[in-house]
Amino acid sequence: MKKILVIINKNWETGPVLNALTNPKLRPAALPFPEVINTPCDGDNRMSQPRAVFSLPREGEEPLQVVVRCIEDLMATGVNTSSSLEKYKVLPQAIAADAADLIISVSTANYPDPAVTHNGTVILGGNFFIHDGNPDSHADPEHNLIDDRVGTFIASNVAPAVFSLAETVNARLHCYPGGACKLVPPPNFPAPQLVCEGASTFTAVGSVNVTDYGSYDTIDAQALKEFAAAAPEGYTANSIETTHGVVKISTSGEPILFLSPITDRLNHFNEDVTDTQNYVSAFNGGLALGELLCALAEYGGERQI
């Protein structure tokens, strides 16, 4: 493995993720400052350049290159930045051009457990399920992503051993005296224990063709029901949002992981989500991502991804 491509959903997620990845006090000691840095950017930013490029040294091997891109940077001006179709228009070409050995999709999400809060935690997985959130609105160009893989379970194409790195990431995040954690509690309904969790059975459930935040709670319930009917036994829904699945179907077979910083509880979007909640959770995602990149650099360039 010589190159990793990190794809972050929106500008407001990219800022705090990169703040964590570049903070001299909070980023891992093994993660150098990026060789290329094009952040922060204003909300209407559009550009083809990556937001950052890191080069992680490895003993006896070439450095591991990490390219960080923001999907919103690539989208057409004036298009709804939640448009699944527009994301799908720009992603395949960008992914192909970077020719990475591993892709990591980063997007904030809710956790599909209405009883227990996971807000502020970070989830790592490799399976995908895509739900069409507006199947009767395909005449609307904002709701017109149609693909044969929608409604089907898409199994991970990453070696199972990679998911054990989540334990490494979590241990390194709990680095303060007494095992205290670097992760920051978000203001609304934070999880009682802030952790990074991952497993080969974890699945990102994604609802495409959804641009109205007010419909999330209804559509998320529909997506979970559809996932339960399609998923193999033992596989769990651990993240619900709108973008991981679009990134997955934009690839041409490259190994791909999803990383979901959790912002809200199932059916509690309006209670939990604020700009501050989003920022803190995305920042936690950046803290976990930094540790994951270092763990992947240690994993070895010749081992199977």
PDB file of C-alpha atoms in Angstrom:
ATOM      1  CA  MET A   1       0.000   0.000   0.000  1.00  0.00           C
ATOM      2  CA  LYS A   2       1.548   3.242  -1.161  1.00  0.00           C
ATOM      3  CA  LYS A   3      -1.349   5.697  -1.281  1.00  0.00           C
ATOM      4  CA  ILE A   4      -4.561   6.368   0.661  1.00  0.00           C
ATOM      5  CA  LEU A   5      -7.336   8.655  -0.563  1.00  0.00           C
ATOM      6  CA  VAL A   6      -9.492  10.216   2.165  1.00  0.00           C
ATOM      7  CA  ILE A   7     -12.802  11.561   0.847  1.00  0.00           C
ATOM      8  CA  ILE A   8     -14.708  13.864   3.211  1.00  0.00           C
ATOM      9  CA  ASN A   9     -18.296  14.771   2.475  1.00  0.00           C
ATOM     10  CA  LYS A  10     -18.818  18.512   3.036  1.00  0.00           C
ATOM     11  CA  ASN A  11     -16.776  21.629   3.665  1.00  0.00           C
ATOM     12  CA  TRP A  12     -18.104  21.995   7.221  1.00  0.00           C
ATOM     13  CA  GLU A  13     -16.889  18.448   7.967  1.00  0.00           C
ATOM     14  CA  THR A  14     -13.541  18.869   6.200  1.00  0.00           C
ATOM     15  CA  GLY A  15     -12.534  21.900   8.287  1.00  0.00           C
ATOM     16  CA  PRO A  16     -12.702  20.254  11.717  1.00  0.00           C
ATOM     17  CA  VAL A  17     -11.269  16.958  10.440  1.00  0.00           C
ATOM     18  CA  LEU A  18      -8.197  18.759   9.113  1.00  0.00           C
ATOM     19  CA  ASN A  19      -7.989  20.911  12.244  1.00  0.00           C
ATOM     20  CA  ALA A  20      -7.528  17.686  14.211  1.00  0.00           C
ATOM     21  CA  LEU A  21      -5.078  16.239  11.675  1.00  0.00           C
ATOM     22  CA  THR A  22      -2.850  19.330  11.806  1.00  0.00           C
ATOM     23  CA  ASN A  23      -3.086  20.286  15.491  1.00  0.00           C
ATOM     24  CA  PRO A  24       0.453  20.023  16.907  1.00  0.00           C
ATOM     25  CA  LYS A  25      -0.822  19.054  20.372  1.00  0.00           C
ATOM     26  CA  LEU A  26      -3.511  16.569  19.386  1.00  0.00           C
ATOM     27  CA  ARG A  27      -2.402  14.837  16.194  1.00  0.00           C
ATOM     28  CA  PRO A  28      -0.290  11.672  16.561  1.00  0.00           C
ATOM     29  CA  ALA A  29       3.441  12.246  16.921  1.00  0.00           C
ATOM     30  CA  ALA A  30       3.986   9.974  13.903  1.00  0.00           C
ATOM     31  CA  LEU A  31       1.730  12.086  11.669  1.00  0.00           C
ATOM     32  CA  PRO A  32       3.770  14.880  10.077  1.00  0.00           C
ATOM     33  CA  PHE A  33       2.304  18.215   9.066  1.00  0.00           C
ATOM     34  CA  PRO A  34       0.958  17.984   5.505  1.00  0.00           C
ATOM     35  CA  GLU A  35       3.248  18.791   2.601  1.00  0.00           C
ATOM     36  CA  VAL A  36       0.271  20.425   0.846  1.00  0.00           C
ATOM     37  CA  ILE A  37      -2.461  22.262   2.753  1.00  0.00           C
ATOM     38  CA  ASN A  38      -5.413  24.112   1.170  1.00  0.00           C
ATOM     39  CA  THR A  39      -7.635  24.763   4.151  1.00  0.00           C
ATOM     40  CA  PRO A  40      -9.589  26.407   5.696  1.00  0.00           C
ATOM     41  CA  CYS A  41     -11.904  27.328   2.843  1.00  0.00           C
ATOM     42  CA  ASP A  42     -15.116  29.309   2.812  1.00  0.00           C
ATOM     43  CA  GLY A  43     -18.455  27.538   2.457  1.00  0.00           C
ATOM     44  CA  ASP A  44     -18.814  28.189  -1.269  1.00  0.00           C
ATOM     45  CA  ASN A  45     -15.329  26.896  -2.088  1.00  0.00           C
ATOM     46  CA  ARG A  46     -14.855  24.998  -5.355  1.00  0.00           C
ATOM     47  CA  MET A  47     -11.501  23.598  -6.502  1.00  0.00           C
ATOM     48  CA  SER A  48      -9.928  20.518  -8.044  1.00  0.00           C
ATOM     49  CA  GLN A  49      -6.897  20.477  -5.745  1.00  0.00           C
ATOM     50  CA  PRO A  50      -6.792  18.261  -2.655  1.00  0.00           C
ATOM     51  CA  ARG A  51      -7.291  19.870   0.728  1.00  0.00           C
ATOM     52  CA  ALA A  52      -4.139  18.237   2.063  1.00  0.00           C
ATOM     53  CA  VAL A  53      -1.391  15.778   1.165  1.00  0.00           C
ATOM     54  CA  PHE A  54       0.520  13.949   3.903  1.00  0.00           C
ATOM     55  CA  SER A  55       3.640  11.803   3.595  1.00  0.00           C
ATOM     56  CA  LEU A  56       4.024   9.334   6.467  1.00  0.00           C
ATOM     57  CA  PRO A  57       7.544   7.923   6.856  1.00  0.00           C
ATOM     58  CA  ARG A  58       7.891   4.136   7.140  1.00  0.00           C
ATOM     59  CA  GLU A  59      10.994   2.222   8.159  1.00  0.00           C
ATOM     60  CA  GLY A  60      12.431   0.298   5.217  1.00  0.00           C
ATOM     61  CA  GLU A  61       9.622   1.342   2.857  1.00  0.00           C
ATOM     62  CA  GLU A  62       8.554   4.269   0.744  1.00  0.00           C
ATOM     63  CA  PRO A  63       6.535   6.899   2.625  1.00  0.00           C
ATOM     64  CA  LEU A  64       2.784   6.373   2.703  1.00  0.00           C
ATOM     65  CA  GLN A  65       1.067   9.171   0.805  1.00  0.00           C
ATOM     66  CA  VAL A  66      -2.342  10.343   2.046  1.00  0.00           C
ATOM     67  CA  VAL A  67      -4.466  12.632  -0.142  1.00  0.00           C
ATOM     68  CA  VAL A  68      -7.448  14.368   1.478  1.00  0.00           C
ATOM     69  CA  ARG A  69     -10.303  15.615  -0.710  1.00  0.00           C
ATOM     70  CA  CYS A  70     -13.660  17.248  -0.021  1.00  0.00           C
ATOM     71  CA  ILE A  71     -16.592  16.194  -2.226  1.00  0.00           C
ATOM     72  CA  GLU A  72     -18.229  19.612  -1.983  1.00  0.00           C
ATOM     73  CA  ASP A  73     -15.099  21.206  -3.527  1.00  0.00           C
ATOM     74  CA  LEU A  74     -15.695  19.183  -6.705  1.00  0.00           C
ATOM     75  CA  MET A  75     -19.420  19.859  -7.126  1.00  0.00           C
ATOM     76  CA  ALA A  76     -20.888  22.376  -9.558  1.00  0.00           C
ATOM     77  CA  THR A  77     -21.669  25.826  -8.192  1.00  0.00           C
ATOM     78  CA  GLY A  78     -25.354  26.329  -7.497  1.00  0.00           C
ATOM     79  CA  VAL A  79     -26.183  22.634  -7.149  1.00  0.00           C
ATOM     80  CA  ASN A  80     -27.631  21.437  -3.849  1.00  0.00           C
ATOM     81  CA  THR A  81     -24.607  20.188  -1.898  1.00  0.00           C
ATOM     82  CA  SER A  82     -26.663  17.234  -0.631  1.00  0.00           C
ATOM     83  CA  SER A  83     -27.425  16.022  -4.168  1.00  0.00           C
ATOM     84  CA  SER A  84     -26.492  12.326  -4.436  1.00  0.00           C
ATOM     85  CA  LEU A  85     -26.508  12.537  -8.232  1.00  0.00           C
ATOM     86  CA  GLU A  86     -24.072  15.455  -8.336  1.00  0.00           C
ATOM     87  CA  LYS A  87     -21.727  13.622  -5.957  1.00  0.00           C
ATOM     88  CA  TYR A  88     -21.926  10.573  -8.215  1.00  0.00           C
ATOM     89  CA  LYS A  89     -21.127  12.727 -11.255  1.00  0.00           C
ATOM     90  CA  VAL A  90     -17.863  14.069  -9.829  1.00  0.00           C
ATOM     91  CA  LEU A  91     -16.534  11.219  -7.680  1.00  0.00           C
ATOM     92  CA  PRO A  92     -15.634   8.448 -10.168  1.00  0.00           C
ATOM     93  CA  GLN A  93     -13.262  10.672 -12.143  1.00  0.00           C
ATOM     94  CA  ALA A  94     -11.628  12.099  -9.017  1.00  0.00           C
ATOM     95  CA  ILE A  95     -11.161   8.644  -7.473  1.00  0.00           C
ATOM     96  CA  ALA A  96      -9.719   7.212 -10.687  1.00  0.00           C
ATOM     97  CA  ALA A  97      -7.290  10.119 -11.058  1.00  0.00           C
ATOM     98  CA  ASP A  98      -5.840   9.632  -7.582  1.00  0.00           C
ATOM     99  CA  ALA A  99      -5.286   5.884  -8.157  1.00  0.00           C
ATOM    100  CA  ALA A 100      -5.131   5.062  -4.445  1.00  0.00           C
ATOM    101  CA  ASP A 101      -4.598   1.636  -2.903  1.00  0.00           C
ATOM    102  CA  LEU A 102      -7.192   2.315  -0.198  1.00  0.00           C
ATOM    103  CA  ILE A 103     -10.079   4.771   0.095  1.00  0.00           C
ATOM    104  CA  ILE A 104     -11.482   6.071   3.375  1.00  0.00           C
ATOM    105  CA  SER A 105     -14.888   7.759   3.171  1.00  0.00           C
ATOM    106  CA  VAL A 106     -15.542  10.207   6.019  1.00  0.00           C
ATOM    107  CA  SER A 107     -19.033  11.521   6.782  1.00  0.00           C
ATOM    108  CA  THR A 108     -20.864  12.410   9.970  1.00  0.00           C
ATOM    109  CA  ALA A 109     -23.806  10.142  10.747  1.00  0.00           C
ATOM    110  CA  ASN A 110     -26.412   9.061  13.225  1.00  0.00           C
ATOM    111  CA  TYR A 111     -26.188   5.782  15.092  1.00  0.00           C
ATOM    112  CA  PRO A 112     -29.162   3.451  14.596  1.00  0.00           C
ATOM    113  CA  ASP A 113     -29.961   2.856  18.260  1.00  0.00           C
ATOM    114  CA  PRO A 114     -32.809   5.000  19.619  1.00  0.00           C
ATOM    115  CA  ALA A 115     -32.269   3.830  23.187  1.00  0.00           C
ATOM    116  CA  VAL A 116     -28.550   4.509  23.722  1.00  0.00           C
ATOM    117  CA  THR A 117     -26.620   7.579  22.615  1.00  0.00           C
ATOM    118  CA  HIS A 118     -23.362   7.147  20.695  1.00  0.00           C
ATOM    119  CA  ASN A 119     -22.919  10.875  20.031  1.00  0.00           C
ATOM    120  CA  GLY A 120     -19.234  11.790  19.837  1.00  0.00           C
ATOM    121  CA  THR A 121     -18.034   8.263  19.101  1.00  0.00           C
ATOM    122  CA  VAL A 122     -16.395   7.201  15.821  1.00  0.00           C
ATOM    123  CA  ILE A 123     -17.372   4.113  13.811  1.00  0.00           C
ATOM    124  CA  LEU A 124     -15.146   2.222  11.349  1.00  0.00           C
ATOM    125  CA  GLY A 125     -16.465  -0.391   8.919  1.00  0.00           C
ATOM    126  CA  GLY A 126     -16.392  -1.704   5.375  1.00  0.00           C
ATOM    127  CA  ASN A 127     -19.872  -2.929   4.360  1.00  0.00           C
ATOM    128  CA  PHE A 128     -22.442  -0.756   2.615  1.00  0.00           C
ATOM    129  CA  PHE A 129     -26.182  -0.682   2.028  1.00  0.00           C
ATOM    130  CA  ILE A 130     -27.877   2.008  -0.076  1.00  0.00           C
ATOM    131  CA  HIS A 131     -31.539   2.946   0.296  1.00  0.00           C
ATOM    132  CA  ASP A 132     -33.391   5.164  -2.197  1.00  0.00           C
ATOM    133  CA  GLY A 133     -34.986   7.783   0.030  1.00  0.00           C
ATOM    134  CA  ASN A 134     -37.138   9.291  -2.739  1.00  0.00           C
ATOM    135  CA  PRO A 135     -37.990   6.570  -5.259  1.00  0.00           C
ATOM    136  CA  ASP A 136     -41.011   8.501  -6.546  1.00  0.00           C
ATOM    137  CA  SER A 137     -39.120  11.731  -7.241  1.00  0.00           C
ATOM    138  CA  HIS A 138     -36.637  10.692  -9.925  1.00  0.00           C
ATOM    139  CA  ALA A 139     -37.945  13.359 -12.291  1.00  0.00           C
ATOM    140  CA  ASP A 140     -36.307  15.875  -9.958  1.00  0.00           C
ATOM    141  CA  PRO A 141     -32.594  16.125 -10.897  1.00  0.00           C
ATOM    142  CA  GLU A 142     -31.690  16.383  -7.205  1.00  0.00           C
ATOM    143  CA  HIS A 143     -33.327  12.995  -6.565  1.00  0.00           C
ATOM    144  CA  ASN A 144     -32.202  11.096  -9.643  1.00  0.00           C
ATOM    145  CA  LEU A 145     -29.356   8.792  -8.636  1.00  0.00           C
ATOM    146  CA  ILE A 146     -30.376   5.395 -10.002  1.00  0.00           C
ATOM    147  CA  ASP A 147     -28.049   2.384  -9.715  1.00  0.00           C
ATOM    148  CA  ASP A 148     -28.515  -1.387  -9.725  1.00  0.00           C
ATOM    149  CA  ARG A 149     -26.711  -1.650  -6.382  1.00  0.00           C
ATOM    150  CA  VAL A 150     -29.331   0.408  -4.557  1.00  0.00           C
ATOM    151  CA  GLY A 151     -31.256  -1.916  -2.251  1.00  0.00           C
ATOM    152  CA  THR A 152     -28.534  -4.561  -2.128  1.00  0.00           C
ATOM    153  CA  PHE A 153     -26.009  -5.424   0.571  1.00  0.00           C
ATOM    154  CA  ILE A 154     -22.470  -4.611  -0.629  1.00  0.00           C
ATOM    155  CA  ALA A 155     -19.920  -6.692   1.273  1.00  0.00           C
ATOM    156  CA  SER A 156     -16.564  -5.354   2.410  1.00  0.00           C
ATOM    157  CA  ASN A 157     -13.594  -5.755   0.090  1.00  0.00           C
ATOM    158  CA  VAL A 158     -11.070  -5.036   2.858  1.00  0.00           C
ATOM    159  CA  ALA A 159      -9.063  -7.746   4.626  1.00  0.00           C
ATOM    160  CA  PRO A 160     -10.695  -8.614   7.994  1.00  0.00           C
ATOM    161  CA  ALA A 161      -7.399  -8.006   9.808  1.00  0.00           C
ATOM    162  CA  VAL A 162      -7.616  -4.301   8.965  1.00  0.00           C
ATOM    163  CA  PHE A 163     -10.626  -3.849  11.257  1.00  0.00           C
ATOM    164  CA  SER A 164      -8.580  -4.901  14.268  1.00  0.00           C
ATOM    165  CA  LEU A 165      -6.793  -1.566  13.838  1.00  0.00           C
ATOM    166  CA  ALA A 166      -9.863   0.054  15.411  1.00  0.00           C
ATOM    167  CA  GLU A 167      -8.684  -1.372  18.742  1.00  0.00           C
ATOM    168  CA  THR A 168      -5.281   0.241  18.190  1.00  0.00           C
ATOM    169  CA  VAL A 169      -6.915   3.553  17.334  1.00  0.00           C
ATOM    170  CA  ASN A 170      -9.152   3.436  20.402  1.00  0.00           C
ATOM    171  CA  ALA A 171      -6.245   2.568  22.721  1.00  0.00           C
ATOM    172  CA  ARG A 172      -4.184   5.471  21.382  1.00  0.00           C
ATOM    173  CA  LEU A 173      -7.078   7.884  21.788  1.00  0.00           C
ATOM    174  CA  HIS A 174      -7.265   6.910  25.478  1.00  0.00           C
ATOM    175  CA  CYS A 175      -3.778   8.214  26.091  1.00  0.00           C
ATOM    176  CA  TYR A 176      -4.210  10.579  29.033  1.00  0.00           C
ATOM    177  CA  PRO A 177      -3.600   9.722  32.703  1.00  0.00           C
ATOM    178  CA  GLY A 178      -6.141   7.254  33.989  1.00  0.00           C
ATOM    179  CA  GLY A 179      -7.087   6.259  30.454  1.00  0.00           C
ATOM    180  CA  ALA A 180      -8.870   9.534  29.728  1.00  0.00           C
ATOM    181  CA  CYS A 181      -9.746  10.036  26.079  1.00  0.00           C
ATOM    182  CA  LYS A 182      -8.768  12.694  23.527  1.00  0.00           C
ATOM    183  CA  LEU A 183     -12.250  12.626  22.023  1.00  0.00           C
ATOM    184  CA  VAL A 184     -14.355  15.660  22.924  1.00  0.00           C
ATOM    185  CA  PRO A 185     -17.903  15.250  24.331  1.00  0.00           C
ATOM    186  CA  PRO A 186     -20.378  16.989  21.999  1.00  0.00           C
ATOM    187  CA  PRO A 187     -22.836  19.357  23.695  1.00  0.00           C
ATOM    188  CA  ASN A 188     -26.010  17.352  23.050  1.00  0.00           C
ATOM    189  CA  PHE A 189     -26.535  13.900  24.553  1.00  0.00           C
ATOM    190  CA  PRO A 190     -22.891  12.725  24.465  1.00  0.00           C
ATOM    191  CA  ALA A 191     -22.153   9.020  24.734  1.00  0.00           C
ATOM    192  CA  PRO A 192     -21.246   7.934  28.281  1.00  0.00           C
ATOM    193  CA  GLN A 193     -17.994   6.486  26.881  1.00  0.00           C
ATOM    194  CA  LEU A 194     -16.305   8.107  23.910  1.00  0.00           C
ATOM    195  CA  VAL A 195     -14.660   5.402  21.817  1.00  0.00           C
ATOM    196  CA  CYS A 196     -13.645   4.394  18.315  1.00  0.00           C
ATOM    197  CA  GLU A 197     -15.236   1.084  17.356  1.00  0.00           C
ATOM    198  CA  GLY A 198     -14.822  -1.068  14.264  1.00  0.00           C
ATOM    199  CA  ALA A 199     -15.537  -4.559  12.990  1.00  0.00           C
ATOM    200  CA  SER A 200     -15.715  -6.472   9.726  1.00  0.00           C
ATOM    201  CA  THR A 201     -19.499  -6.822  10.251  1.00  0.00           C
ATOM    202  CA  PHE A 202     -20.183  -3.084  10.641  1.00  0.00           C
ATOM    203  CA  THR A 203     -22.276  -1.564   7.838  1.00  0.00           C
ATOM    204  CA  ALA A 204     -22.877   1.979   6.633  1.00  0.00           C
ATOM    205  CA  VAL A 205     -26.540   2.392   5.709  1.00  0.00           C
ATOM    206  CA  GLY A 206     -26.939   5.265   3.280  1.00  0.00           C
ATOM    207  CA  SER A 207     -30.087   6.980   2.034  1.00  0.00           C
ATOM    208  CA  VAL A 208     -29.568   8.565  -1.382  1.00  0.00           C
ATOM    209  CA  ASN A 209     -31.704  11.160  -3.157  1.00  0.00           C
ATOM    210  CA  VAL A 210     -32.381  12.945   0.146  1.00  0.00           C
ATOM    211  CA  THR A 211     -31.829  16.709   0.307  1.00  0.00           C
ATOM    212  CA  ASP A 212     -34.345  17.682   3.017  1.00  0.00           C
ATOM    213  CA  TYR A 213     -32.854  17.346   6.499  1.00  0.00           C
ATOM    214  CA  GLY A 214     -36.374  17.374   7.929  1.00  0.00           C
ATOM    215  CA  SER A 215     -37.117  14.007   6.326  1.00  0.00           C
ATOM    216  CA  TYR A 216     -34.141  12.186   7.853  1.00  0.00           C
ATOM    217  CA  ASP A 217     -35.985  10.550  10.734  1.00  0.00           C
ATOM    218  CA  THR A 218     -38.694   9.043   8.500  1.00  0.00           C
ATOM    219  CA  ILE A 219     -36.318   7.935   5.760  1.00  0.00           C
ATOM    220  CA  ASP A 220     -33.761   6.509   8.208  1.00  0.00           C
ATOM    221  CA  ALA A 221     -36.441   4.197   9.632  1.00  0.00           C
ATOM    222  CA  GLN A 222     -37.297   3.014   6.119  1.00  0.00           C
ATOM    223  CA  ALA A 223     -33.616   2.437   5.327  1.00  0.00           C
ATOM    224  CA  LEU A 224     -33.100   0.326   8.446  1.00  0.00           C
ATOM    225  CA  LYS A 225     -36.110  -1.822   7.639  1.00  0.00           C
ATOM    226  CA  GLU A 226     -34.832  -2.423   4.111  1.00  0.00           C
ATOM    227  CA  PHE A 227     -31.332  -3.192   5.407  1.00  0.00           C
ATOM    228  CA  ALA A 228     -32.658  -5.758   7.890  1.00  0.00           C
ATOM    229  CA  ALA A 229     -34.368  -7.621   5.061  1.00  0.00           C
ATOM    230  CA  ALA A 230     -31.258  -7.680   2.857  1.00  0.00           C
ATOM    231  CA  ALA A 231     -28.283  -8.068   5.219  1.00  0.00           C
ATOM    232  CA  PRO A 232     -26.635 -11.447   5.848  1.00  0.00           C
ATOM    233  CA  GLU A 233     -26.961 -12.836   9.352  1.00  0.00           C
ATOM    234  CA  GLY A 234     -24.542 -11.274  11.833  1.00  0.00           C
ATOM    235  CA  TYR A 235     -24.077  -7.988   9.969  1.00  0.00           C
ATOM    236  CA  THR A 236     -25.176  -4.822  11.741  1.00  0.00           C
ATOM    237  CA  ALA A 237     -26.163  -1.281  10.804  1.00  0.00           C
ATOM    238  CA  ASN A 238     -23.780   1.038  12.635  1.00  0.00           C
ATOM    239  CA  SER A 239     -24.037   4.319  10.724  1.00  0.00           C
ATOM    240  CA  ILE A 240     -26.815   6.087   8.815  1.00  0.00           C
ATOM    241  CA  GLU A 241     -26.127   9.049   6.522  1.00  0.00           C
ATOM    242  CA  THR A 242     -26.236   9.923   2.809  1.00  0.00           C
ATOM    243  CA  THR A 243     -22.747   9.714   1.308  1.00  0.00           C
ATOM    244  CA  HIS A 244     -20.675   6.608   2.150  1.00  0.00           C
ATOM    245  CA  GLY A 245     -22.666   4.467  -0.283  1.00  0.00           C
ATOM    246  CA  VAL A 246     -22.250   7.020  -3.069  1.00  0.00           C
ATOM    247  CA  VAL A 247     -18.482   6.950  -2.552  1.00  0.00           C
ATOM    248  CA  LYS A 248     -18.564   3.133  -2.623  1.00  0.00           C
ATOM    249  CA  ILE A 249     -20.376   2.869  -5.971  1.00  0.00           C
ATOM    250  CA  SER A 250     -18.072   5.547  -7.414  1.00  0.00           C
ATOM    251  CA  THR A 251     -15.046   3.276  -6.995  1.00  0.00           C
ATOM    252  CA  SER A 252     -13.870   0.697  -9.508  1.00  0.00           C
ATOM    253  CA  GLY A 253     -13.052  -2.027  -6.998  1.00  0.00           C
ATOM    254  CA  GLU A 254     -10.508  -0.306  -4.756  1.00  0.00           C
ATOM    255  CA  PRO A 255     -10.615  -1.378  -1.092  1.00  0.00           C
ATOM    256  CA  ILE A 256     -12.729   1.083   0.864  1.00  0.00           C
ATOM    257  CA  LEU A 257     -13.453   1.821   4.515  1.00  0.00           C
ATOM    258  CA  PHE A 258     -16.034   4.174   5.981  1.00  0.00           C
ATOM    259  CA  LEU A 259     -15.379   6.320   9.030  1.00  0.00           C
ATOM    260  CA  SER A 260     -18.449   7.871  10.666  1.00  0.00           C
ATOM    261  CA  PRO A 261     -18.209  10.426  13.466  1.00  0.00           C
ATOM    262  CA  ILE A 262     -21.591  10.133  15.216  1.00  0.00           C
ATOM    263  CA  THR A 263     -23.578  13.350  15.654  1.00  0.00           C
ATOM    264  CA  ASP A 264     -27.057  12.186  16.605  1.00  0.00           C
ATOM    265  CA  ARG A 265     -29.349   9.462  17.853  1.00  0.00           C
ATOM    266  CA  LEU A 266     -31.822   7.673  15.600  1.00  0.00           C
ATOM    267  CA  ASN A 267     -35.048   9.716  15.305  1.00  0.00           C
ATOM    268  CA  HIS A 268     -33.513  12.646  17.226  1.00  0.00           C
ATOM    269  CA  PHE A 269     -31.913  14.722  14.446  1.00  0.00           C
ATOM    270  CA  ASN A 270     -33.675  17.956  15.390  1.00  0.00           C
ATOM    271  CA  GLU A 271     -32.851  17.538  19.080  1.00  0.00           C
ATOM    272  CA  ASP A 272     -29.218  16.593  18.695  1.00  0.00           C
ATOM    273  CA  VAL A 273     -27.794  18.317  15.630  1.00  0.00           C
ATOM    274  CA  THR A 274     -26.439  21.869  15.776  1.00  0.00           C
ATOM    275  CA  ASP A 275     -23.470  23.466  14.058  1.00  0.00           C
ATOM    276  CA  THR A 276     -21.446  22.991  17.249  1.00  0.00           C
ATOM    277  CA  GLN A 277     -22.520  19.345  17.534  1.00  0.00           C
ATOM    278  CA  ASN A 278     -21.409  18.767  13.950  1.00  0.00           C
ATOM    279  CA  TYR A 279     -18.074  20.497  14.494  1.00  0.00           C
ATOM    280  CA  VAL A 280     -17.167  18.580  17.640  1.00  0.00           C
ATOM    281  CA  SER A 281     -18.158  15.221  16.174  1.00  0.00           C
ATOM    282  CA  ALA A 282     -16.266  15.848  12.922  1.00  0.00           C
ATOM    283  CA  PHE A 283     -13.231  16.946  14.967  1.00  0.00           C
ATOM    284  CA  ASN A 284     -13.416  13.622  16.823  1.00  0.00           C
ATOM    285  CA  GLY A 285     -13.476  11.932  13.428  1.00  0.00           C
ATOM    286  CA  GLY A 286     -10.248  13.739  12.566  1.00  0.00           C
ATOM    287  CA  LEU A 287      -8.612  12.622  15.814  1.00  0.00           C
ATOM    288  CA  ALA A 288      -9.526   8.993  15.071  1.00  0.00           C
ATOM    289  CA  LEU A 289      -8.525   9.312  11.411  1.00  0.00           C
ATOM    290  CA  GLY A 290      -5.050  10.528  12.378  1.00  0.00           C
ATOM    291  CA  GLU A 291      -4.502   7.496  14.566  1.00  0.00           C
ATOM    292  CA  LEU A 292      -5.902   5.211  11.853  1.00  0.00           C
ATOM    293  CA  LEU A 293      -3.544   6.611   9.209  1.00  0.00           C
ATOM    294  CA  CYS A 294      -0.555   5.993  11.482  1.00  0.00           C
ATOM    295  CA  ALA A 295      -1.772   2.468  12.260  1.00  0.00           C
ATOM    296  CA  LEU A 296      -2.154   1.787   8.537  1.00  0.00           C
ATOM    297  CA  ALA A 297       1.379   3.051   7.909  1.00  0.00           C
ATOM    298  CA  GLU A 298       2.614   0.567  10.524  1.00  0.00           C
ATOM    299  CA  TYR A 299       0.428  -2.181   9.054  1.00  0.00           C
ATOM    300  CA  GLY A 300       2.905  -2.559   6.204  1.00  0.00           C
ATOM    301  CA  GLY A 301       2.932  -1.817   2.519  1.00  0.00           C
ATOM    302  CA  GLU A 302       3.068  -5.461   1.455  1.00  0.00           C
ATOM    303  CA  ARG A 303       0.257  -6.835   3.650  1.00  0.00           C
ATOM    304  CA  GLN A 304      -3.152  -7.403   2.146  1.00  0.00           C
ATOM    305  CA  ILE A 305      -5.602  -4.541   2.393  1.00  0.00           C
TER     306      ILE A 305
END
